Short mmCIF file of C-alpha atoms in Angstrom, two decimals:
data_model
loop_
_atom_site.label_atom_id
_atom_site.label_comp_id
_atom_site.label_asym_id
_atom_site.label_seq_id
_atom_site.Cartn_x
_atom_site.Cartn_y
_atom_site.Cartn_z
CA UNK A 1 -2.45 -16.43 8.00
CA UNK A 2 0.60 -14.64 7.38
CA UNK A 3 1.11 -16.49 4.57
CA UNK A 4 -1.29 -15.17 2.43
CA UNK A 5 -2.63 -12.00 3.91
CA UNK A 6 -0.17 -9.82 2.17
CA UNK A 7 -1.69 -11.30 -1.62
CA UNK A 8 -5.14 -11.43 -0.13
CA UNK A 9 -5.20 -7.70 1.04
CA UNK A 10 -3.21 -6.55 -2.59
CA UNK A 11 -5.56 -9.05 -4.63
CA UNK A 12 -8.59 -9.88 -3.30
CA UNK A 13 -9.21 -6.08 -1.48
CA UNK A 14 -6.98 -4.22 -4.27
CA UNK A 15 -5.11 -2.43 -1.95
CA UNK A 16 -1.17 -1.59 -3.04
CA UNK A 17 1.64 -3.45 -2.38
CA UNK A 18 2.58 -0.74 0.27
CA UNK A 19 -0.44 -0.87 2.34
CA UNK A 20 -0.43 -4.34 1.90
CA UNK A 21 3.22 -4.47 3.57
CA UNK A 22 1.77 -1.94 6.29
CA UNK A 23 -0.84 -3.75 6.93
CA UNK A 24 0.87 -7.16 7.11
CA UNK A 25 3.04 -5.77 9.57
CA UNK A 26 0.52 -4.07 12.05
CA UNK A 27 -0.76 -7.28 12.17
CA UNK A 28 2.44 -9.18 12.65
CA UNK A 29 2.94 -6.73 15.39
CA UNK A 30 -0.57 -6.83 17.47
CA UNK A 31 0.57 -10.32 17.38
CA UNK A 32 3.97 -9.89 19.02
CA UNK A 33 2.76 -7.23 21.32
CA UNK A 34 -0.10 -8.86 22.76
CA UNK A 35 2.15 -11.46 24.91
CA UNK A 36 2.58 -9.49 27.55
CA UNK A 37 -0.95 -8.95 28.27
CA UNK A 38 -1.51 -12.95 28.13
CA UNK A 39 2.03 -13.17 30.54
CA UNK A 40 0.80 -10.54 32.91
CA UNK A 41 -2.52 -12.80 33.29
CA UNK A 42 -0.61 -15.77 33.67
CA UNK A 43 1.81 -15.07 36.04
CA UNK A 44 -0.12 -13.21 38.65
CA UNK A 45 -4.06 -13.86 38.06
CA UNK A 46 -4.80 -16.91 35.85
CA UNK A 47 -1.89 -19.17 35.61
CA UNK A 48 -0.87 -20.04 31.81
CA UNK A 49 -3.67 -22.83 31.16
CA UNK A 50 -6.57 -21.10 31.90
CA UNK A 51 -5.30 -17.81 30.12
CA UNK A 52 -4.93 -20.14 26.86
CA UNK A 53 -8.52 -21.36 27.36
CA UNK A 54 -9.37 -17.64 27.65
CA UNK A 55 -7.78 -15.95 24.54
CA UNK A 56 -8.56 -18.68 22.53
CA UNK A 57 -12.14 -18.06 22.28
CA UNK A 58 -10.81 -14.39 21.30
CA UNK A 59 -8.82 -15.91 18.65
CA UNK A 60 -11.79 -18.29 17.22
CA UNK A 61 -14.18 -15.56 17.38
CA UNK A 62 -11.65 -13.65 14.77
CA UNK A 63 -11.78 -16.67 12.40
CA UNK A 64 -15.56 -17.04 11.91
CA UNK A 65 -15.87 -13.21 11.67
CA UNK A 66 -12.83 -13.33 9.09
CA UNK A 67 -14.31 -15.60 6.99
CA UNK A 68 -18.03 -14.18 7.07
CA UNK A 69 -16.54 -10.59 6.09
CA UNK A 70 -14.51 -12.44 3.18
CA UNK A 71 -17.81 -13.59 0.98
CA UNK A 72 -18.23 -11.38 -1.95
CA UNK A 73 -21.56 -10.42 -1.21
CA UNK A 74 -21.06 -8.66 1.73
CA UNK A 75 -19.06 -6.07 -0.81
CA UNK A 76 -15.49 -4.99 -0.62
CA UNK A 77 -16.70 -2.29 1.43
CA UNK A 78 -16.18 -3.86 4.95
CA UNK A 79 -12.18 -3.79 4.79
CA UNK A 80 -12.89 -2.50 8.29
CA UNK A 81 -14.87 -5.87 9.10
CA UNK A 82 -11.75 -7.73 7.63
CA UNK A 83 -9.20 -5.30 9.64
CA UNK A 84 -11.21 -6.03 12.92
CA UNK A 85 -11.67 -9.91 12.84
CA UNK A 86 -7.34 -9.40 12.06
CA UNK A 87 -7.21 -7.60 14.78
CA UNK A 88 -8.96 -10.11 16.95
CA UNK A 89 -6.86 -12.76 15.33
CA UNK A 90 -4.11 -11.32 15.90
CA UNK A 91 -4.92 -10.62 20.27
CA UNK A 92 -6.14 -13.82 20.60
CA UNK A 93 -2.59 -15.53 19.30
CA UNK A 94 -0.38 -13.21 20.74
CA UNK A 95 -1.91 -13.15 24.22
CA UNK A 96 -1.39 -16.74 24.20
CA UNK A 97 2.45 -16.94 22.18
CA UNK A 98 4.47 -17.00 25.62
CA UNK A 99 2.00 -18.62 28.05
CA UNK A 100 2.14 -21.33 25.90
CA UNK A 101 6.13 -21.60 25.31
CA UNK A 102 6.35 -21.29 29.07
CA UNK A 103 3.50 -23.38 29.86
CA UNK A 104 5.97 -26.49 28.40
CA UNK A 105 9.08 -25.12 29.74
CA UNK A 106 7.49 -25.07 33.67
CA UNK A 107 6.85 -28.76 32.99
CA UNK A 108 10.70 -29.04 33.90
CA UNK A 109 12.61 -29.44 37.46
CA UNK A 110 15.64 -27.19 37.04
CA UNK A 111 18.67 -27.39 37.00
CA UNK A 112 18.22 -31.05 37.35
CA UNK A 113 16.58 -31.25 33.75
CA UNK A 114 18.61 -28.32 32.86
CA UNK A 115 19.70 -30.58 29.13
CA UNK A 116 15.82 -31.85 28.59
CA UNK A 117 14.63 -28.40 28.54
CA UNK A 118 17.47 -26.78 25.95
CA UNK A 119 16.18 -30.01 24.08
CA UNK A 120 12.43 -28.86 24.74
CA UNK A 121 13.04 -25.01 23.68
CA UNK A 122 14.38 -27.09 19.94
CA UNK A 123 12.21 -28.96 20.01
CA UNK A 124 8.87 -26.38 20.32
CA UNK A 125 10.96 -24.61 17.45
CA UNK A 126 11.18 -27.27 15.45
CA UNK A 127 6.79 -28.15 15.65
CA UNK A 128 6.17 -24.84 15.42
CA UNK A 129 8.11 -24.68 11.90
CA UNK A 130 6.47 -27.46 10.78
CA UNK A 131 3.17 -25.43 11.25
CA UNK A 132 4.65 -22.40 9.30
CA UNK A 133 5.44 -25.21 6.90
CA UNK A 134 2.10 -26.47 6.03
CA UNK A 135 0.96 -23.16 6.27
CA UNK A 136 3.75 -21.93 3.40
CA UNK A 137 2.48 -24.86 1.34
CA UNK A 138 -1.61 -26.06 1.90
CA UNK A 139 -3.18 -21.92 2.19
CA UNK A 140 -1.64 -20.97 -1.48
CA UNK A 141 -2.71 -24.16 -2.81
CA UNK A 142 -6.46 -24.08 -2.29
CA UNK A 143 -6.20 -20.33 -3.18
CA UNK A 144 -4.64 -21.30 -6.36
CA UNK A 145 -6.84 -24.15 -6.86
CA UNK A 146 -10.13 -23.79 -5.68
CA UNK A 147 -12.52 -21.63 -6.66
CA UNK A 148 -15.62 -19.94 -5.59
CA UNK A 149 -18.10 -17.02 -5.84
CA UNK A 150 -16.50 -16.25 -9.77
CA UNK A 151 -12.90 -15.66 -8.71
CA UNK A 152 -9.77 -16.86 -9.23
CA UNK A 153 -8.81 -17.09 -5.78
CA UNK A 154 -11.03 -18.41 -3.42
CA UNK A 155 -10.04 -16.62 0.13
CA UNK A 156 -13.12 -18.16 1.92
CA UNK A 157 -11.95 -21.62 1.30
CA UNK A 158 -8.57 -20.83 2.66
CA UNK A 159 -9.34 -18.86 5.94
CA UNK A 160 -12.30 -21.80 6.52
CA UNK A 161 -9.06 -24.56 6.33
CA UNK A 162 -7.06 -22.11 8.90
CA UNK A 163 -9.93 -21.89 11.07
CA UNK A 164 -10.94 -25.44 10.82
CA UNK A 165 -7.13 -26.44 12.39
CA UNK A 166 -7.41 -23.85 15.11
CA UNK A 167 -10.22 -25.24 16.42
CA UNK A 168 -8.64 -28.79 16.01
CA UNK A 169 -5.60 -27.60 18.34
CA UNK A 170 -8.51 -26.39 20.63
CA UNK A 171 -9.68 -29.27 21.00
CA UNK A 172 -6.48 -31.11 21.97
CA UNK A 173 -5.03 -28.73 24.09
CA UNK A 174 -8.55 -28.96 25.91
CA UNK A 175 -7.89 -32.94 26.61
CA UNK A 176 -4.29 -32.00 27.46
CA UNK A 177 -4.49 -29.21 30.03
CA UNK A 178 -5.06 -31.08 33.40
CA UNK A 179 -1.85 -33.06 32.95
CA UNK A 180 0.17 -29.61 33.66
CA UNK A 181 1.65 -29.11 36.97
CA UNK A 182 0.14 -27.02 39.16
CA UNK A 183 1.29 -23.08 38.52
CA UNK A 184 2.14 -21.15 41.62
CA UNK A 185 0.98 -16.99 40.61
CA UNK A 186 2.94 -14.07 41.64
CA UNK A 187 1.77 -11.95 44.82
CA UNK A 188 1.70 -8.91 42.83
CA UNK A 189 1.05 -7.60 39.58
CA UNK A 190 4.37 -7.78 37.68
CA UNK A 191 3.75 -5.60 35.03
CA UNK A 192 2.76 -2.62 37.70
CA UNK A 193 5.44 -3.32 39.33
CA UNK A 194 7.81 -3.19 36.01
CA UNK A 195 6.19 0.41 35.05
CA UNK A 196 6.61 1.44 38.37
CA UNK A 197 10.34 0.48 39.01
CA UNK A 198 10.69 2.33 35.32
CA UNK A 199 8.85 5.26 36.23
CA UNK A 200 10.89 5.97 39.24
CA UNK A 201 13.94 5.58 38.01
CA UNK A 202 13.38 8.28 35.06
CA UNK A 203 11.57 10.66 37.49
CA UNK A 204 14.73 10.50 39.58
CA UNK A 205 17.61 10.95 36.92
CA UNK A 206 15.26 13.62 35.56
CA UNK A 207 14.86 15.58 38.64
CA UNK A 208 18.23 14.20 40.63
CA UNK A 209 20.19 16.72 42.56
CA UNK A 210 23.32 17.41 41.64
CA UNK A 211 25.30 15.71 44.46
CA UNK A 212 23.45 12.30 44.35
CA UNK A 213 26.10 9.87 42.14
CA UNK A 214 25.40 9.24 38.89
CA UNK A 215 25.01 4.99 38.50
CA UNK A 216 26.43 3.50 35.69
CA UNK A 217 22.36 2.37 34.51
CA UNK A 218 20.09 4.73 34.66
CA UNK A 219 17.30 1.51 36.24
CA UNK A 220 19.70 2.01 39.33
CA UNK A 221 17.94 4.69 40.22
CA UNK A 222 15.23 2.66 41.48
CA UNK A 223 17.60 0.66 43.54
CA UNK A 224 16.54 2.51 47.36
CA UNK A 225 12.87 1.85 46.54
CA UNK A 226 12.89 -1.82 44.82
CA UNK A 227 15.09 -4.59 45.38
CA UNK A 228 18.28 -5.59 44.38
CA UNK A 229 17.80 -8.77 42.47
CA UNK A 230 14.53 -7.38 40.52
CA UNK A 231 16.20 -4.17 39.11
CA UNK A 232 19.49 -5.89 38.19
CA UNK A 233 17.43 -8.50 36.69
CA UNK A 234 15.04 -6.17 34.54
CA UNK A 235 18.31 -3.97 33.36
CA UNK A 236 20.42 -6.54 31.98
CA UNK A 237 17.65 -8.38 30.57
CA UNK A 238 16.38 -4.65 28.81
CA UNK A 239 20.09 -4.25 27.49
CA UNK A 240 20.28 -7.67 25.76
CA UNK A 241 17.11 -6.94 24.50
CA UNK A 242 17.59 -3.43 22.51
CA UNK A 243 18.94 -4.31 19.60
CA UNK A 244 17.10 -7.54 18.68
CA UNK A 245 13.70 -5.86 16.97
CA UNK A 246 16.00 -5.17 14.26
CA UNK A 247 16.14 -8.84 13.48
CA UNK A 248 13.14 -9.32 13.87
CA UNK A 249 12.23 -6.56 10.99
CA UNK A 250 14.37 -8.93 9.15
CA UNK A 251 12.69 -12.25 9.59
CA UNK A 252 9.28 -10.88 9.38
CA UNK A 253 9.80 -9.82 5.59
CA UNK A 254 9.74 -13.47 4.50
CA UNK A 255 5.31 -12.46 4.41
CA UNK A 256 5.95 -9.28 2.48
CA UNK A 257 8.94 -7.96 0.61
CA UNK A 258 10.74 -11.65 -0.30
CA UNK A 259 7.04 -12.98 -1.26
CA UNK A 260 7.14 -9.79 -3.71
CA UNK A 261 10.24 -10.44 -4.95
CA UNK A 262 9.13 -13.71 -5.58
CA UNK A 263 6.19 -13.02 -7.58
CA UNK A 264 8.62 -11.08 -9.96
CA UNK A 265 10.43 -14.29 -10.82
CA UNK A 266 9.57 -17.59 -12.51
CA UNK A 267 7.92 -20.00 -10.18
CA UNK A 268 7.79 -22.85 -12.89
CA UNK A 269 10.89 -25.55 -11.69
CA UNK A 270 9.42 -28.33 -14.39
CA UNK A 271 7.15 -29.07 -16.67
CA UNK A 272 4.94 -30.37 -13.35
CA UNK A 273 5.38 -28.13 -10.68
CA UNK A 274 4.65 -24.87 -10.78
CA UNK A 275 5.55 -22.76 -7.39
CA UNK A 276 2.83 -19.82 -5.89
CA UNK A 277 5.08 -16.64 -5.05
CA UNK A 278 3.46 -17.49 -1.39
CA UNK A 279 5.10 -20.88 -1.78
CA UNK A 280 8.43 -20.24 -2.81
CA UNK A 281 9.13 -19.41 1.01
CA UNK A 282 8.41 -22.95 2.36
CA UNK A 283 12.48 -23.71 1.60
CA UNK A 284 12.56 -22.12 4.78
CA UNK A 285 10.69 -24.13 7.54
CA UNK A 286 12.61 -27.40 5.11
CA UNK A 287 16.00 -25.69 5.66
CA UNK A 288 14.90 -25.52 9.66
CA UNK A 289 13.62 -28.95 9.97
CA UNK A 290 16.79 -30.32 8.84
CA UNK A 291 19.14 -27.21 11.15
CA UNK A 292 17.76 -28.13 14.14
CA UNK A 293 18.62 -32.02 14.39
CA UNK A 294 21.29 -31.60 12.86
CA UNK A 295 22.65 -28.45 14.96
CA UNK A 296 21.16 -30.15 18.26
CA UNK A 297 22.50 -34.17 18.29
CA UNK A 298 25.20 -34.05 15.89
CA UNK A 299 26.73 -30.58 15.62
CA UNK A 300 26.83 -29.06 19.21
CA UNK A 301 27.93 -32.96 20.76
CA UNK A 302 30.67 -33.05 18.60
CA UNK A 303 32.23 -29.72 19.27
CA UNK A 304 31.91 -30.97 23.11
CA UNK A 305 33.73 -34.38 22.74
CA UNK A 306 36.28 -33.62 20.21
CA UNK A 307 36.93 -29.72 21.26
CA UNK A 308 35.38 -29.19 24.80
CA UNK A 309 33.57 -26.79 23.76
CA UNK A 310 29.90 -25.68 24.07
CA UNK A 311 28.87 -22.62 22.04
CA UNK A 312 26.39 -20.09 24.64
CA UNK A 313 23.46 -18.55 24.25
CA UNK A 314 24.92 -15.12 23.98
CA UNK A 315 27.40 -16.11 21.15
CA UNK A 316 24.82 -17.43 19.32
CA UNK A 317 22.29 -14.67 19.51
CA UNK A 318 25.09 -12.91 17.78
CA UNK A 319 26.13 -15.37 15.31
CA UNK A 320 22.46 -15.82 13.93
CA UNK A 321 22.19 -12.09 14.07
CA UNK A 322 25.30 -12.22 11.41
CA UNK A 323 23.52 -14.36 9.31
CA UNK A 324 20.07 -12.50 8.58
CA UNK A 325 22.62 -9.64 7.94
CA UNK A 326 23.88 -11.52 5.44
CA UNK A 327 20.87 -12.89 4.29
CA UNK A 328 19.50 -9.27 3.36
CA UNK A 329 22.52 -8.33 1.94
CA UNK A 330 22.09 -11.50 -0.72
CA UNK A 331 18.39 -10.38 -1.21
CA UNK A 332 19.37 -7.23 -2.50
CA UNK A 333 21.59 -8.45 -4.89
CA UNK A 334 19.37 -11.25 -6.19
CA UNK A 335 16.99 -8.05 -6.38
CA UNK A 336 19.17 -6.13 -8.30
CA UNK A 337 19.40 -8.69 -10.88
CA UNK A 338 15.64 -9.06 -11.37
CA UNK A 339 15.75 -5.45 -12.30
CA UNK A 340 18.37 -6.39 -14.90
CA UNK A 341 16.74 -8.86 -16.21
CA UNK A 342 13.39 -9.29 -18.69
CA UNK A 343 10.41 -10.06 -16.37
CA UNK A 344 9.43 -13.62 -14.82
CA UNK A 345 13.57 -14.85 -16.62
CA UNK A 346 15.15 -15.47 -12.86
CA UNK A 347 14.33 -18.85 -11.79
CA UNK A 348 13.01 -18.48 -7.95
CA UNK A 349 15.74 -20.85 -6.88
CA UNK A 350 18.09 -18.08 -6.33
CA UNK A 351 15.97 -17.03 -3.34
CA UNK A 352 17.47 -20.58 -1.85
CA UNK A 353 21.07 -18.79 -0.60
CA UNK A 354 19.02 -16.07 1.36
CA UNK A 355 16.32 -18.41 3.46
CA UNK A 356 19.32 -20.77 4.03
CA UNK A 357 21.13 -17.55 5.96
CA UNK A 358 18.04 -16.10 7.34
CA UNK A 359 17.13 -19.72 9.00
CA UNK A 360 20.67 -20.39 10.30
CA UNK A 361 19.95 -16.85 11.61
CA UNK A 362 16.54 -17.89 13.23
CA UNK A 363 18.18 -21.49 14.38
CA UNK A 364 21.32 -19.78 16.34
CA UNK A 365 19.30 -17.12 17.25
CA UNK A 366 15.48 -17.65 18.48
CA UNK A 367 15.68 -20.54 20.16
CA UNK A 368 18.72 -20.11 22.17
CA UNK A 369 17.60 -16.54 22.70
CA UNK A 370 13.99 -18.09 23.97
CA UNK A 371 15.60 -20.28 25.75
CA UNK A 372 17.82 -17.24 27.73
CA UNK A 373 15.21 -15.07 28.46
CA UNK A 374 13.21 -17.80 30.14
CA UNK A 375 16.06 -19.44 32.26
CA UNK A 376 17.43 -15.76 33.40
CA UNK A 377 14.10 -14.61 34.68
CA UNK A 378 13.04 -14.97 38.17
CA UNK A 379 10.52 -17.32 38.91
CA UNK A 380 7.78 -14.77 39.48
CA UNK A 381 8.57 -13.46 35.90
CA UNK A 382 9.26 -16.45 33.18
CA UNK A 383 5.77 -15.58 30.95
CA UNK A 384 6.58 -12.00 31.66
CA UNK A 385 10.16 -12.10 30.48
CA UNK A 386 9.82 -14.67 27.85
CA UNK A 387 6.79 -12.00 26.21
CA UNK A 388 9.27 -9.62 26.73
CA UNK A 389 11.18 -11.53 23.78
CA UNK A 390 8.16 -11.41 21.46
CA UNK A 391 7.42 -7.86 21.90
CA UNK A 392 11.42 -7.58 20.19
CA UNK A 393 9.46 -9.16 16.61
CA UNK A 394 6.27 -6.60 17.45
CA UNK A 395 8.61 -3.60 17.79
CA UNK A 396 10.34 -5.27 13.99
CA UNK A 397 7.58 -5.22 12.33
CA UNK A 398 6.33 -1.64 13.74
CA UNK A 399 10.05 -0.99 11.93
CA UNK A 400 9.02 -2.45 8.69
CA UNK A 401 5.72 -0.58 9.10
CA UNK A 402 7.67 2.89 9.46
CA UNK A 403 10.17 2.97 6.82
CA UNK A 404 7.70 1.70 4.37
CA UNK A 405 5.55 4.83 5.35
CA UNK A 406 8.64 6.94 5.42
CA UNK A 407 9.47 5.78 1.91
CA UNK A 408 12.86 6.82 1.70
CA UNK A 409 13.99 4.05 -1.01
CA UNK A 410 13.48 4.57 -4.77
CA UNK A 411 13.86 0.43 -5.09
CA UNK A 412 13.80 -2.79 -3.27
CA UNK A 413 17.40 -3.11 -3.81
CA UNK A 414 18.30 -0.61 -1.66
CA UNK A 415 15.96 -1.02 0.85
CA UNK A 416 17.24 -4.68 1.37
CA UNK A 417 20.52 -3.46 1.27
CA UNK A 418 19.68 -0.68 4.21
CA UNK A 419 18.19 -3.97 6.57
CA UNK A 420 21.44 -5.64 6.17
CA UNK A 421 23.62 -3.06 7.22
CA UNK A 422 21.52 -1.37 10.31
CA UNK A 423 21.43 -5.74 11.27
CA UNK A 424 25.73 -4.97 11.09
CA UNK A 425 25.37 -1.96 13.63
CA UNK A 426 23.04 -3.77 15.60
CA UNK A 427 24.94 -6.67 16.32
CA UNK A 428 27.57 -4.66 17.07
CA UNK A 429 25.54 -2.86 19.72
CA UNK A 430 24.79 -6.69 21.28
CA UNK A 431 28.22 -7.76 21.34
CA UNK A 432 29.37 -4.25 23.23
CA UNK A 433 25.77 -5.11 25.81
CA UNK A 434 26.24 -8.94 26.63
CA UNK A 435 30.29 -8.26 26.84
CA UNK A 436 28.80 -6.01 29.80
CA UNK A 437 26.31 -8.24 30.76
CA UNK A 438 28.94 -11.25 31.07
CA UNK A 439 31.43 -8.96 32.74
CA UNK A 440 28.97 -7.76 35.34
CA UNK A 441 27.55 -11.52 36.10
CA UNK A 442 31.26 -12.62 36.63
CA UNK A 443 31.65 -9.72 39.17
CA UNK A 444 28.14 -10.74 40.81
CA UNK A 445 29.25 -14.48 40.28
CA UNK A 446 33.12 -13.57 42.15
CA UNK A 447 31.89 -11.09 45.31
CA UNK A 448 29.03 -13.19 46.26
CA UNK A 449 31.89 -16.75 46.37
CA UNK A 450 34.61 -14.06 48.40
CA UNK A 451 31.21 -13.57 50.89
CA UNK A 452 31.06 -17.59 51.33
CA UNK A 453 34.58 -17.79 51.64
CA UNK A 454 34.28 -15.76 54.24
CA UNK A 455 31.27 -17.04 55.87
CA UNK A 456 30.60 -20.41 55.39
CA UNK A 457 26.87 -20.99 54.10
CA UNK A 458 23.88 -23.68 54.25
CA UNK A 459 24.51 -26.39 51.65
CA UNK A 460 20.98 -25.39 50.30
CA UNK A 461 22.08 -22.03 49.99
CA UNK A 462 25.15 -22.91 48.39
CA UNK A 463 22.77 -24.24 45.20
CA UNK A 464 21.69 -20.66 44.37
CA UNK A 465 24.39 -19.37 43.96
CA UNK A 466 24.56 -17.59 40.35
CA UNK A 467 26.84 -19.35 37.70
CA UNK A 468 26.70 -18.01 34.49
CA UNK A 469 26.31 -20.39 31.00
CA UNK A 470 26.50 -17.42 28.47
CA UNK A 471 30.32 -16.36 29.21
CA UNK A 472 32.14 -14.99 25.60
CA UNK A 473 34.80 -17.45 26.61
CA UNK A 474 35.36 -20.72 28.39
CA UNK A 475 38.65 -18.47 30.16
#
């Protein structure tokens, strides 16, 4: 949907490029925000199968409506029509985005399967690019070359093939769903008990006396009122967290800005194939499908046998956060030389050095980072913790949304060049967090094996105790 809703909304509805943008994002960011209503559900009400089943009819309900409210005759007066069956759209996904990556994750015993679900987390990444894929390359062409009602473009035809394969995954996932192990639900409402912890730990730094010591995290506040293990868990998972909507502002411009820039450069590689400017950006899913294999069986095993080393999580969260940076940074000089340039002269290839950074980004980034915030959470919290992560790409795109109302940039240039540098103070922010992060699970890690020294514990005891995989270094 993404795909196209940016040219469909500027085109179609002749709104500007601007509210097009704005609107793109809004709905990029219902989409990323609703997972924690759909996590909440599953992990203390519904379990994750039956809150699927739920949303989806949500989300198939927004397709027909969608594609009624896009026939001409109904006049381009109902743009509030259109902006509601989005909306509904966009629920009914995102209320189902992290039931569904946990839903396959719970199918494993851990830690025995420990390497089959880091292979699972790649894996989900690499099927859902090869949805974003066909979506980069099938929507655009039946826009481009089928039409209807008198028009150019035919919309209808597009949003009927988008609905047509939800309700085909429907209808699988339907004949799938009582092969999933059971789901055991949380005795209490997570989320409540999330806003509470939060709540009481600002009401008492806000109104603490002066002789109570200050903790070095303000969520220790809450530690006399809610235990240990839940507070420590929810504040270093909330530091990690912080800076990563900026990436996400990054990677969500692929729908708006680079599609833009694209349409401002010559789509024609040959005499037979001429690109849509909502093509141009399928070199990215082809750049993934070919990162993660290779990344995942030949890259990672080799560093192990020939170097002993295995690269974690946390390092590459920041590594792929280096990368979009970069990625930006060579969008705003390809930019810059459009502007220089007579109009439709720069070949669309050039785009190929910036989706190549922004995937390595997404490949060292998402699905190790995914992959973290589901293995660190407790067990009463992995759809919680794991929406947690997709309300990071809501809060990026409510970015996008604000600095294109804000309008501080006379150009594109410099607006590309502004996301790569505030993705360079970011990541520094991260490293400065998980250095903290590791430091404090290796203190966690050392007191509680100086308490079994001391007193020797159950064998089945001995299992839980914490061991970090995201240490900076292998010292």
């Amino acid at each position: 949907m993404r795909t196209i809703l940016a040219l469909y909304l500027r085109d179609d509805l002749n709104l500007s490029e601007s509210v097009s943008t704005i609107v793109l994002h809004i709905f990029n960011f219902f989409g990323q925000f609703c997972p924690i209503f759909g996590a909440i559900l599953a992990d203390s009400y519904m379990g994750n199968v039956r809150s699927i089943t739920s949303f989806y009819f949500l989300y198939g309900f927004g397709w027909l409506l969608l594609i009624i409210t896009s026939l001409p005759y109904l006049g381009s007066a109902l743009i509030f029509l259109v902006s509601t069956s989005l909306l509904f759209i966009a629920v009914g996904n995102g209320s189902t985005r992290a039931c569904v990556a946990s839903l396959g994750a719970l199918q494993f015993q851990i830690p025995e399967q420990a390497k089959q679900l880091a292979e699972y987390f790649s894996l989900y990444y690499f099927v859902y690019y090869v949805g974003i894929f066909l979506s980069k390359i099938l929507p655009p062409m039946i826009r481009a070359n089928v039409q209807c009602f008198n028009k150019i473009d035919c919309y209808p035809a597009v949003f009927g093939t988008l609905a047509s394969s939800f309700f085909l995954g429907l209808i699988i996932f339907n004949l799938g769903k009582f092969f999933y192990k059971t789901e055991k639900l949380a005795e209490e409402n997570i989320l409540l008990k999330l806003y509470g912890c939060i709540k009481y730990a600002l009401t008492k730094k806000w109104c603490k006396k002066l002789n109570v010591k200050r903790p070095k995290y303000w969520l220790h506040y809450a530690l006399d009122k809610y235990d240990d293990s839940f507070v420590n868990e929810v504040s270093k998972l909330a530091k990690l967290f912080l800076p990563l909507p900026l990436y996400f502002a990054l990677l969500a411009q692929q729908d708006s800005s680079w599609t833009f820039q694209a349409s401002l450069m010559n789509t024609t590689l040959s005499s037979s194939i001429k690109l849509q400017p909502d093509q141009a950006k399928a070199i990215g899913p082809v750049f993934l499908f070919i990162l993660i294999p290779f990344w995942q069986y030949i890259v990672k095993p080799v560093l192990f046998k020939l170097c002993n080393y295995e690269i974690k999580p946390l390092q590459s969260v920041a590594l792929g956060a280096l990368f979009s940076a970069l990625s930006f940074i060579c969008a705003a000089l390809l930019q810059r030389h459009i502007y220089l340039q007579p109009p439709k002269s720069v070949i669309v290839t050039w785009q190929i050095p910036q989706f190549l950074l922004l995937m390595l980004g997404e490949l060292l980034l998402s699905i190790p980072g995914l992959q973290f915030a589901f293995t660190q959470a407790p067990p009463s919290m992995k759809s919680v913790v794991t929406a947690a992560w997709f309300l990071n790409n809501a809060f990026g795109n409510l970015i996008v949304v604000i600095f294109k109302e804000l309008a501080l940039f006379n150009n594109q240039s410099d607006e590309f060049f502004f996301y790569g540098i505030i993705m360079f103070i970011g990541l520094m922010v991260y490293i400065f967090l998980a250095y903290d992060y590791v430091l404090q699970e290796r203190l966690s890690r050392n007191l509680l094996l100086t308490a079994t020294e001391a007193t020797p514990l159950h064998d089945s005891f001995k299992d839980e105790l914490p061991t970090t995989s995201i240490s900076i270094s292998n010292k």
